[in-house]
Amino acid sequence: MNLILLRPEEINNKRVTLTDHRAEHILTILKSSPGDSLKTGIINGPVGKSTVMDVSGDSVVLEITDEGTVPLPPQTDLILALPRPIMLKRILSQAASLGISRIFLINANRVEKSFFGASMLQDTSCNDYLQHGLEQAVDTLFPEISLHQRFRPFVEDVLPKISEEYPVRLVAHPEAHKKLPEAVELPLRNRVLLAIGPEGGWVDFEMNKFEEQGLQPFSMGPRILKVDTAVTALLAQIDLLRQIGNC
Amino acid sequence: MNLILLRPEEINNKRVTLTDHRAEHILTILKSSPGDSLKTGIINGPVGKSTVMDVSGDSVVLEITDEGTVPLPPQTDLILALPRPIMLKRILSQAASLGISRIFLINANRVEKSFFGASMLQDTSCNDYLQHGLEQAVDTLFPEISLHQRFRPFVEDVLPKISEEYPVRLVAHPEAHKKLPEAVELPLRNRVLLAIGPEGGWVDFEMNKFEEQGLQPFSMGPRILKVDTAVTALLAQIDLLRQIGNC
């Protein structure tokens, strides 16, 4: 945890009293005492600093001493064929730590139908995994998650409405002829929408639908990766393309 | 499992009888029957095809029908500050799936000494995690692992001997001024040696030692990543730099 995340509603006159895992982290890992300064962030708000005012038992009182600034929102968003729950947990944390603003979790032919019944989609535990990623990466901006149980309404109704927000739209597909750097124009300065399929990939119908919506297919090469590895690899590669100047 | 890996010593006149998890995979996941063709590879040898000759109970007899070709060895190797065992497992599988030839697991100031006592370093289970990665990525070439319990002898004695094999030598460091694309010359065509530190990073002494050995420091940017996320992200980014033509 490289950042203590605070909820706006728990802050009262710049002060907050923590008694949960954050207090435990401050006391047992950071071993902070009154007067110490900590990096704190307000959810969907600025990253700044707080001072430890009081420590008693397992509670910690912080006072925000430097409001700080709001992080820039990540410029890459993800369409992801719903993976199995254990993989989704890891993906949510890792994607939040690498930086995304939205995740569209969608159905696809090769998604197991049972995944949509996963308990983590019914309660708030997706947020816990996103929060781990934000605490790790020192970010406050929660990615927005939406769930789309039917592929066709997503691609025919939702996708056309959001497409114009994304000048660069990509879909990972092992059989594509282009590699990633050939599928985007460098330097990359725009918002990117990236679609990543299930284990086994997208079926032809799905690829056709994505291409109708202007998503450029690209291949990651001959090595077949697990979905969680592919998500991290591709978010990192898109980030690198943003770092590369005019080529 | 996208590839059935065979050990050279279990092959007899092009035939092999499987009774372990590979037989189970062939029978319960692939649901293969006699006459079916499967992708098989020989450890540190070629990737080709085999035909299912016989199935009885929980054993499967395969005959290699197409010897195939040996994959090209990956051009990136890793120096990694020894992470905690649960993270090392994931890193070994993911790094093998992304493609590396060697991993130097080394000590560093911020490595917990207890990690060197981990049972997985005493038995052969590191190989199991590497094998998962190769089976996933359809590769046969096992990365070579070496363990270096003392930082200084590694960096002063081992590193100078291997350095000339790597025209590009890099060390990830959050405080570095350069980003990755500025730290390498494009197009990237050479072997890369990449050093990734422990949670908390390398200390100054370690950075100085690496820089003396010609490792270029670079930063991944302001977001702090877990070591396993950083390994996948950086191997993917180096792979992307190899895909980018003359800039």
PDB file of C-alpha atoms in Angstrom, chain B residues 98-227:
ATOM      1  CA  LEU B  98       6.526 -14.287 -22.470  1.00  0.00           C
ATOM      2  CA  GLY B  99       9.943 -15.758 -23.343  1.00  0.00           C
ATOM      3  CA  ILE B 100      13.256 -15.499 -21.499  1.00  0.00           C
ATOM      4  CA  SER B 101      16.392 -17.663 -21.676  1.00  0.00           C
ATOM      5  CA  ARG B 102      17.955 -17.085 -18.260  1.00  0.00           C
ATOM      6  CA  ILE B 103      16.903 -15.808 -14.851  1.00  0.00           C
ATOM      7  CA  PHE B 104      19.501 -14.711 -12.315  1.00  0.00           C
ATOM      8  CA  LEU B 105      17.764 -14.669  -8.922  1.00  0.00           C
ATOM      9  CA  ILE B 106      19.897 -12.462  -6.716  1.00  0.00           C
ATOM     10  CA  ASN B 107      20.075 -10.998  -3.254  1.00  0.00           C
ATOM     11  CA  ALA B 108      19.620  -7.293  -2.568  1.00  0.00           C
ATOM     12  CA  ASN B 109      19.401  -5.062   0.468  1.00  0.00           C
ATOM     13  CA  ARG B 110      15.582  -5.100   0.458  1.00  0.00           C
ATOM     14  CA  VAL B 111      15.207  -8.846  -0.158  1.00  0.00           C
ATOM     15  CA  GLU B 112      13.987 -10.671   2.951  1.00  0.00           C
ATOM     16  CA  LYS B 113      16.680 -13.174   3.868  1.00  0.00           C
ATOM     17  CA  SER B 114      14.062 -15.852   4.601  1.00  0.00           C
ATOM     18  CA  PHE B 115      13.123 -15.988   0.903  1.00  0.00           C
ATOM     19  CA  PHE B 116      16.363 -17.875   0.173  1.00  0.00           C
ATOM     20  CA  GLY B 117      15.137 -20.690   2.440  1.00  0.00           C
ATOM     21  CA  ALA B 118      11.921 -21.169   0.439  1.00  0.00           C
ATOM     22  CA  SER B 119      11.255 -24.831  -0.220  1.00  0.00           C
ATOM     23  CA  MET B 120      10.575 -24.174  -3.913  1.00  0.00           C
ATOM     24  CA  LEU B 121      14.242 -23.223  -4.338  1.00  0.00           C
ATOM     25  CA  GLN B 122      15.406 -26.540  -2.832  1.00  0.00           C
ATOM     26  CA  ASP B 123      13.295 -28.928  -4.931  1.00  0.00           C
ATOM     27  CA  THR B 124      12.311 -28.976  -8.596  1.00  0.00           C
ATOM     28  CA  SER B 125       9.105 -26.955  -8.297  1.00  0.00           C
ATOM     29  CA  CYS B 126      10.620 -23.921 -10.047  1.00  0.00           C
ATOM     30  CA  ASN B 127      10.743 -26.136 -13.127  1.00  0.00           C
ATOM     31  CA  ASP B 128       7.035 -26.924 -12.765  1.00  0.00           C
ATOM     32  CA  TYR B 129       6.151 -23.219 -12.927  1.00  0.00           C
ATOM     33  CA  LEU B 130       8.450 -22.674 -15.886  1.00  0.00           C
ATOM     34  CA  GLN B 131       6.853 -25.667 -17.587  1.00  0.00           C
ATOM     35  CA  HIS B 132       3.345 -24.193 -17.107  1.00  0.00           C
ATOM     36  CA  GLY B 133       4.534 -21.086 -18.894  1.00  0.00           C
ATOM     37  CA  LEU B 134       6.066 -23.057 -21.785  1.00  0.00           C
ATOM     38  CA  GLU B 135       2.954 -25.258 -22.156  1.00  0.00           C
ATOM     39  CA  GLN B 136       0.865 -22.081 -22.279  1.00  0.00           C
ATOM     40  CA  ALA B 137       3.037 -20.256 -24.818  1.00  0.00           C
ATOM     41  CA  VAL B 138       3.876 -23.290 -27.039  1.00  0.00           C
ATOM     42  CA  ASP B 139       7.604 -23.191 -26.347  1.00  0.00           C
ATOM     43  CA  THR B 140      10.014 -25.990 -25.378  1.00  0.00           C
ATOM     44  CA  LEU B 141      13.110 -24.071 -24.270  1.00  0.00           C
ATOM     45  CA  PHE B 142      13.447 -24.099 -20.489  1.00  0.00           C
ATOM     46  CA  PRO B 143      14.886 -20.891 -19.062  1.00  0.00           C
ATOM     47  CA  GLU B 144      18.017 -21.530 -17.014  1.00  0.00           C
ATOM     48  CA  ILE B 145      17.698 -20.414 -13.381  1.00  0.00           C
ATOM     49  CA  SER B 146      20.654 -19.543 -11.172  1.00  0.00           C
ATOM     50  CA  LEU B 147      20.575 -18.415  -7.563  1.00  0.00           C
ATOM     51  CA  HIS B 148      23.036 -15.857  -6.169  1.00  0.00           C
ATOM     52  CA  GLN B 149      22.851 -15.455  -2.412  1.00  0.00           C
ATOM     53  CA  ARG B 150      25.319 -12.583  -2.245  1.00  0.00           C
ATOM     54  CA  PHE B 151      24.857  -9.383  -4.239  1.00  0.00           C
ATOM     55  CA  ARG B 152      28.468  -8.278  -4.414  1.00  0.00           C
ATOM     56  CA  PRO B 153      30.030 -11.470  -5.803  1.00  0.00           C
ATOM     57  CA  PHE B 154      27.233 -11.579  -8.381  1.00  0.00           C
ATOM     58  CA  VAL B 155      27.736  -8.050  -9.580  1.00  0.00           C
ATOM     59  CA  GLU B 156      31.560  -8.039  -9.332  1.00  0.00           C
ATOM     60  CA  ASP B 157      32.384 -11.561 -10.547  1.00  0.00           C
ATOM     61  CA  VAL B 158      29.425 -13.020 -12.483  1.00  0.00           C
ATOM     62  CA  LEU B 159      28.088  -9.908 -14.207  1.00  0.00           C
ATOM     63  CA  PRO B 160      31.385  -8.853 -15.886  1.00  0.00           C
ATOM     64  CA  LYS B 161      31.692 -12.353 -17.408  1.00  0.00           C
ATOM     65  CA  ILE B 162      28.224 -12.315 -18.988  1.00  0.00           C
ATOM     66  CA  SER B 163      27.982  -8.618 -19.836  1.00  0.00           C
ATOM     67  CA  GLU B 164      29.570  -8.925 -23.271  1.00  0.00           C
ATOM     68  CA  GLU B 165      26.773 -11.291 -24.355  1.00  0.00           C
ATOM     69  CA  TYR B 166      24.286  -8.448 -23.873  1.00  0.00           C
ATOM     70  CA  PRO B 167      24.740  -5.334 -26.024  1.00  0.00           C
ATOM     71  CA  VAL B 168      21.752  -3.826 -24.174  1.00  0.00           C
ATOM     72  CA  ARG B 169      21.820  -3.811 -20.366  1.00  0.00           C
ATOM     73  CA  LEU B 170      19.071  -2.138 -18.371  1.00  0.00           C
ATOM     74  CA  VAL B 171      18.070  -1.647 -14.768  1.00  0.00           C
ATOM     75  CA  ALA B 172      14.573  -0.513 -13.745  1.00  0.00           C
ATOM     76  CA  HIS B 173      14.723   2.277 -11.156  1.00  0.00           C
ATOM     77  CA  PRO B 174      11.850   4.641 -10.261  1.00  0.00           C
ATOM     78  CA  GLU B 175      14.219   7.575  -9.745  1.00  0.00           C
ATOM     79  CA  ALA B 176      15.934   7.289 -13.135  1.00  0.00           C
ATOM     80  CA  HIS B 177      15.546  10.286 -15.462  1.00  0.00           C
ATOM     81  CA  LYS B 178      15.250   8.321 -18.702  1.00  0.00           C
ATOM     82  CA  LYS B 179      12.237   6.334 -19.775  1.00  0.00           C
ATOM     83  CA  LEU B 180      12.686   2.958 -21.462  1.00  0.00           C
ATOM     84  CA  PRO B 181      12.591   4.174 -25.107  1.00  0.00           C
ATOM     85  CA  GLU B 182      15.299   6.750 -24.280  1.00  0.00           C
ATOM     86  CA  ALA B 183      17.518   4.151 -22.617  1.00  0.00           C
ATOM     87  CA  VAL B 184      17.801   1.870 -25.670  1.00  0.00           C
ATOM     88  CA  GLU B 185      18.745   2.506 -29.260  1.00  0.00           C
ATOM     89  CA  LEU B 186      15.940   1.766 -31.739  1.00  0.00           C
ATOM     90  CA  PRO B 187      15.450  -0.469 -33.619  1.00  0.00           C
ATOM     91  CA  LEU B 188      16.226  -3.006 -30.893  1.00  0.00           C
ATOM     92  CA  ARG B 189      17.849  -6.075 -32.447  1.00  0.00           C
ATOM     93  CA  ASN B 190      20.197  -7.250 -29.718  1.00  0.00           C
ATOM     94  CA  ARG B 191      20.131  -9.408 -26.635  1.00  0.00           C
ATOM     95  CA  VAL B 192      18.853  -7.560 -23.584  1.00  0.00           C
ATOM     96  CA  LEU B 193      19.761  -8.087 -19.932  1.00  0.00           C
ATOM     97  CA  LEU B 194      17.123  -6.505 -17.680  1.00  0.00           C
ATOM     98  CA  ALA B 195      17.454  -6.046 -13.903  1.00  0.00           C
ATOM     99  CA  ILE B 196      14.314  -5.648 -11.775  1.00  0.00           C
ATOM    100  CA  GLY B 197      14.560  -4.868  -8.052  1.00  0.00           C
ATOM    101  CA  PRO B 198      12.686  -5.946  -4.932  1.00  0.00           C
ATOM    102  CA  GLU B 199       9.551  -4.267  -3.514  1.00  0.00           C
ATOM    103  CA  GLY B 200      10.973  -0.933  -2.369  1.00  0.00           C
ATOM    104  CA  GLY B 201      13.591  -0.878  -5.117  1.00  0.00           C
ATOM    105  CA  TRP B 202      17.379  -1.080  -5.320  1.00  0.00           C
ATOM    106  CA  VAL B 203      19.455   0.905  -2.797  1.00  0.00           C
ATOM    107  CA  ASP B 204      22.045   3.468  -3.971  1.00  0.00           C
ATOM    108  CA  PHE B 205      24.982   1.079  -3.540  1.00  0.00           C
ATOM    109  CA  GLU B 206      23.277  -1.478  -5.781  1.00  0.00           C
ATOM    110  CA  MET B 207      22.424   1.117  -8.434  1.00  0.00           C
ATOM    111  CA  ASN B 208      26.035   2.341  -8.428  1.00  0.00           C
ATOM    112  CA  LYS B 209      27.306  -1.215  -8.882  1.00  0.00           C
ATOM    113  CA  PHE B 210      24.904  -1.852 -11.776  1.00  0.00           C
ATOM    114  CA  GLU B 211      25.855   1.413 -13.449  1.00  0.00           C
ATOM    115  CA  GLU B 212      29.570   0.520 -13.112  1.00  0.00           C
ATOM    116  CA  GLN B 213      28.709  -2.615 -15.114  1.00  0.00           C
ATOM    117  CA  GLY B 214      27.088  -0.545 -17.846  1.00  0.00           C
ATOM    118  CA  LEU B 215      23.439  -1.132 -16.944  1.00  0.00           C
ATOM    119  CA  GLN B 216      21.358   1.862 -18.069  1.00  0.00           C
ATOM    120  CA  PRO B 217      18.841   3.018 -15.461  1.00  0.00           C
ATOM    121  CA  PHE B 218      15.333   3.795 -16.694  1.00  0.00           C
ATOM    122  CA  SER B 219      12.016   4.601 -15.044  1.00  0.00           C
ATOM    123  CA  MET B 220       8.616   3.041 -15.785  1.00  0.00           C
ATOM    124  CA  GLY B 221       6.930   6.319 -14.821  1.00  0.00           C
ATOM    125  CA  PRO B 222       5.217   7.552 -11.670  1.00  0.00           C
ATOM    126  CA  ARG B 223       2.959   4.525 -11.043  1.00  0.00           C
ATOM    127  CA  ILE B 224       4.449   2.029  -8.569  1.00  0.00           C
ATOM    128  CA  LEU B 225       3.869  -1.563  -9.718  1.00  0.00           C
ATOM    129  CA  LYS B 226       4.120  -4.872  -7.921  1.00  0.00           C
ATOM    130  CA  VAL B 227       7.173  -6.851  -8.994  1.00  0.00           C
TER     131      VAL B 227
END
